[in-house]
Short mmCIF file of C-alpha atoms in Angstrom, two decimals:
data_model
loop_
_atom_site.label_atom_id
_atom_site.label_comp_id
_atom_site.label_asym_id
_atom_site.label_seq_id
_atom_site.Cartn_x
_atom_site.Cartn_y
_atom_site.Cartn_z
CA UNK I 1 -0.10 0.04 -0.05
CA UNK I 2 1.23 3.54 -0.73
CA UNK I 3 0.15 7.16 -0.58
CA UNK I 4 0.08 9.72 2.22
CA UNK I 5 -2.95 10.31 4.28
CA UNK I 6 -3.46 13.71 2.66
CA UNK I 7 -3.30 11.95 -0.84
CA UNK I 8 -5.74 9.46 0.28
CA UNK I 9 -8.19 12.07 1.56
CA UNK I 10 -7.74 13.89 -1.74
CA UNK I 11 -8.57 10.81 -3.62
CA UNK I 12 -11.60 9.88 -1.52
CA UNK I 13 -12.97 13.49 -2.06
CA UNK I 14 -12.38 13.32 -5.81
CA UNK I 15 -14.16 10.00 -5.98
CA UNK I 16 -17.43 11.59 -5.57
CA UNK I 17 -19.40 8.77 -7.44
CA UNK I 18 -18.10 6.41 -4.81
CA UNK I 19 -18.69 8.50 -1.71
CA UNK I 20 -21.52 10.95 -2.78
CA UNK I 21 -23.58 10.06 0.32
CA UNK I 22 -20.79 11.57 2.60
CA UNK I 23 -21.10 15.05 4.04
CA UNK I 24 -17.90 17.33 3.70
CA UNK I 25 -17.37 17.25 7.47
CA UNK I 26 -17.54 13.41 7.45
CA UNK I 27 -14.53 12.89 5.14
CA UNK I 28 -12.08 13.50 8.06
CA UNK I 29 -13.41 10.59 9.98
CA UNK I 30 -12.62 7.95 7.31
CA UNK I 31 -9.05 8.04 5.96
CA UNK I 32 -7.80 5.73 8.73
CA UNK I 33 -9.81 2.90 7.38
CA UNK I 34 -8.72 3.14 3.71
CA UNK I 35 -5.39 2.98 1.79
CA UNK I 36 -4.14 3.66 -1.66
CA UNK I 37 -2.66 1.28 -3.85
CA UNK I 38 -1.11 1.64 -7.38
CA UNK I 39 -0.76 -1.16 -9.69
CA UNK I 40 0.85 -1.54 -13.27
CA UNK I 41 -0.78 -2.91 -16.41
CA UNK I 42 -1.13 -6.59 -16.31
CA UNK I 43 -1.04 -6.92 -12.57
CA UNK I 44 -3.67 -9.12 -11.05
CA UNK I 45 -5.48 -7.73 -8.21
CA UNK I 46 -7.27 -11.10 -7.09
CA UNK I 47 -8.04 -14.41 -8.56
CA UNK I 48 -11.33 -16.17 -8.86
CA UNK I 49 -11.80 -18.44 -5.86
CA UNK I 50 -9.33 -16.56 -3.78
CA UNK I 51 -10.22 -15.28 -0.30
CA UNK I 52 -11.99 -12.00 0.06
CA UNK I 53 -10.16 -9.73 2.43
CA UNK I 54 -10.59 -6.40 0.72
CA UNK I 55 -12.60 -4.39 -1.74
CA UNK I 56 -11.46 -1.51 -3.98
CA UNK I 57 -12.69 1.77 -5.42
CA UNK I 58 -11.10 2.77 -8.77
CA UNK I 59 -9.63 6.31 -8.61
CA UNK I 60 -7.97 5.94 -12.16
CA UNK I 61 -7.43 3.40 -14.79
CA UNK I 62 -9.21 0.30 -15.87
CA UNK I 63 -9.70 -3.25 -14.63
CA UNK I 64 -10.73 -6.29 -16.60
CA UNK I 65 -13.15 -8.60 -14.74
CA UNK I 66 -13.00 -12.18 -16.00
CA UNK I 67 -14.84 -15.44 -15.13
CA UNK I 68 -13.63 -18.93 -15.61
CA UNK I 69 -15.84 -20.92 -18.01
CA UNK I 70 -16.66 -24.64 -17.97
CA UNK I 71 -13.59 -25.16 -20.29
CA UNK I 72 -10.50 -25.44 -18.00
CA UNK I 73 -8.09 -22.38 -18.49
CA UNK I 74 -10.55 -20.28 -20.62
CA UNK I 75 -12.06 -17.26 -19.33
CA UNK I 76 -14.82 -14.69 -20.53
CA UNK I 77 -14.50 -11.11 -19.77
CA UNK I 78 -17.51 -9.89 -17.90
CA UNK I 79 -16.70 -6.18 -17.85
CA UNK I 80 -14.21 -3.39 -17.91
CA UNK I 81 -14.41 -1.27 -14.78
CA UNK I 82 -13.07 2.29 -14.78
CA UNK I 83 -12.75 5.44 -12.67
CA UNK I 84 -15.48 5.61 -10.17
CA UNK I 85 -16.32 2.01 -10.12
CA UNK I 86 -16.15 -0.38 -7.16
CA UNK I 87 -14.95 -3.81 -7.13
CA UNK I 88 -14.90 -6.76 -4.68
CA UNK I 89 -17.93 -5.67 -2.73
CA UNK I 90 -19.90 -8.72 -3.30
CA UNK I 91 -17.64 -11.16 -1.41
CA UNK I 92 -17.38 -8.57 1.36
CA UNK I 93 -20.96 -8.67 1.88
CA UNK I 94 -21.79 -12.45 1.12
CA UNK I 95 -18.49 -13.87 2.83
CA UNK I 96 -17.99 -16.06 -0.19
CA UNK I 97 -14.70 -16.54 -2.14
CA UNK I 98 -13.95 -14.19 -5.02
CA UNK I 99 -16.29 -14.86 -8.03
CA UNK I 100 -14.06 -13.43 -10.55
CA UNK I 101 -10.58 -12.46 -11.47
CA UNK I 102 -9.57 -8.75 -11.66
CA UNK I 103 -6.65 -7.74 -13.62
CA UNK I 104 -5.35 -4.10 -14.31
CA UNK I 105 -5.41 -3.55 -18.15
CA UNK I 106 -3.61 -0.29 -17.66
CA UNK I 107 -1.90 1.43 -14.63
CA UNK I 108 -4.51 1.90 -11.93
CA UNK I 109 -4.84 3.83 -8.64
CA UNK I 110 -7.16 2.28 -6.12
CA UNK I 111 -8.61 3.03 -2.74
CA UNK I 112 -8.64 -0.12 -0.72
CA UNK I 113 -10.88 -0.99 2.09
CA UNK I 114 -9.88 -4.25 3.86
CA UNK I 115 -12.56 -6.44 5.42
CA UNK I 116 -11.30 -5.74 9.02
CA UNK I 117 -11.17 -2.06 8.44
CA UNK I 118 -14.77 -2.21 6.94
CA UNK I 119 -16.05 -3.90 10.03
CA UNK I 120 -14.25 -1.45 12.28
CA UNK I 121 -15.64 1.48 10.28
CA UNK I 122 -19.26 0.05 10.71
CA UNK I 123 -18.49 -0.37 14.41
CA UNK I 124 -16.87 3.22 15.08
CA UNK I 125 -19.16 5.15 12.79
CA UNK I 126 -22.51 3.36 12.11
CA UNK I 127 -23.93 6.28 10.16
CA UNK I 128 -20.92 6.51 7.84
CA UNK I 129 -20.98 2.72 7.32
CA UNK I 130 -24.72 2.93 6.30
CA UNK I 131 -23.77 5.67 3.86
CA UNK I 132 -21.02 3.63 2.46
CA UNK I 133 -23.21 0.54 2.09
CA UNK I 134 -25.67 2.76 0.30
CA UNK I 135 -22.98 3.73 -2.15
CA UNK I 136 -21.91 0.14 -2.56
CA UNK I 137 -25.54 -1.05 -3.20
CA UNK I 138 -26.18 1.95 -5.58
CA UNK I 139 -23.04 0.87 -7.51
CA UNK I 140 -23.95 -2.85 -7.58
CA UNK I 141 -27.38 -2.04 -8.47
CA UNK I 142 -26.19 -0.02 -11.58
CA UNK I 143 -23.80 -2.64 -12.60
CA UNK I 144 -26.59 -5.25 -12.47
CA UNK I 145 -28.99 -3.29 -14.49
CA UNK I 146 -26.38 -2.81 -17.22
CA UNK I 147 -25.83 -6.49 -17.20
CA UNK I 148 -29.53 -7.07 -17.92
CA UNK I 149 -29.34 -4.70 -20.72
CA UNK I 150 -26.36 -6.35 -22.14
CA UNK I 151 -27.92 -9.76 -21.72
CA UNK I 152 -31.16 -8.80 -23.59
CA UNK I 153 -29.23 -7.19 -26.48
CA UNK I 154 -27.77 -10.78 -27.16
CA UNK I 155 -31.12 -12.12 -27.80
#
């Protein structure tokens, strides 16, 4: 993990689509729970089936999200996630292993929230936790609706 607390706070404030439920005065309560991570193109963020111990908010760059098919060693791209997207939230909520593989397709800057920090945030600041959960659900809902649209366009 890298990035100063000031840089982290700046990234969180700039990522309005991810944290739009937060009030200006609430931003100062959350940097201790998040960290920054920068990865180069081609780096794998996590693999399908792996343990789920963090989720990410994309500050810049793009990730490819892939799922293993029934044919061993063959994957299908489910989506390309870019700036303003969240990834890894499903397994944080349902306690299941990673459902997909996430790979940086270009240099990426990420805000990382570990599972333990997420749980601590919910305990220490329940109202902020609710706002973060609203943002997560909103983002996941939008992604699901887009998946529906793509699915019906195939038929």
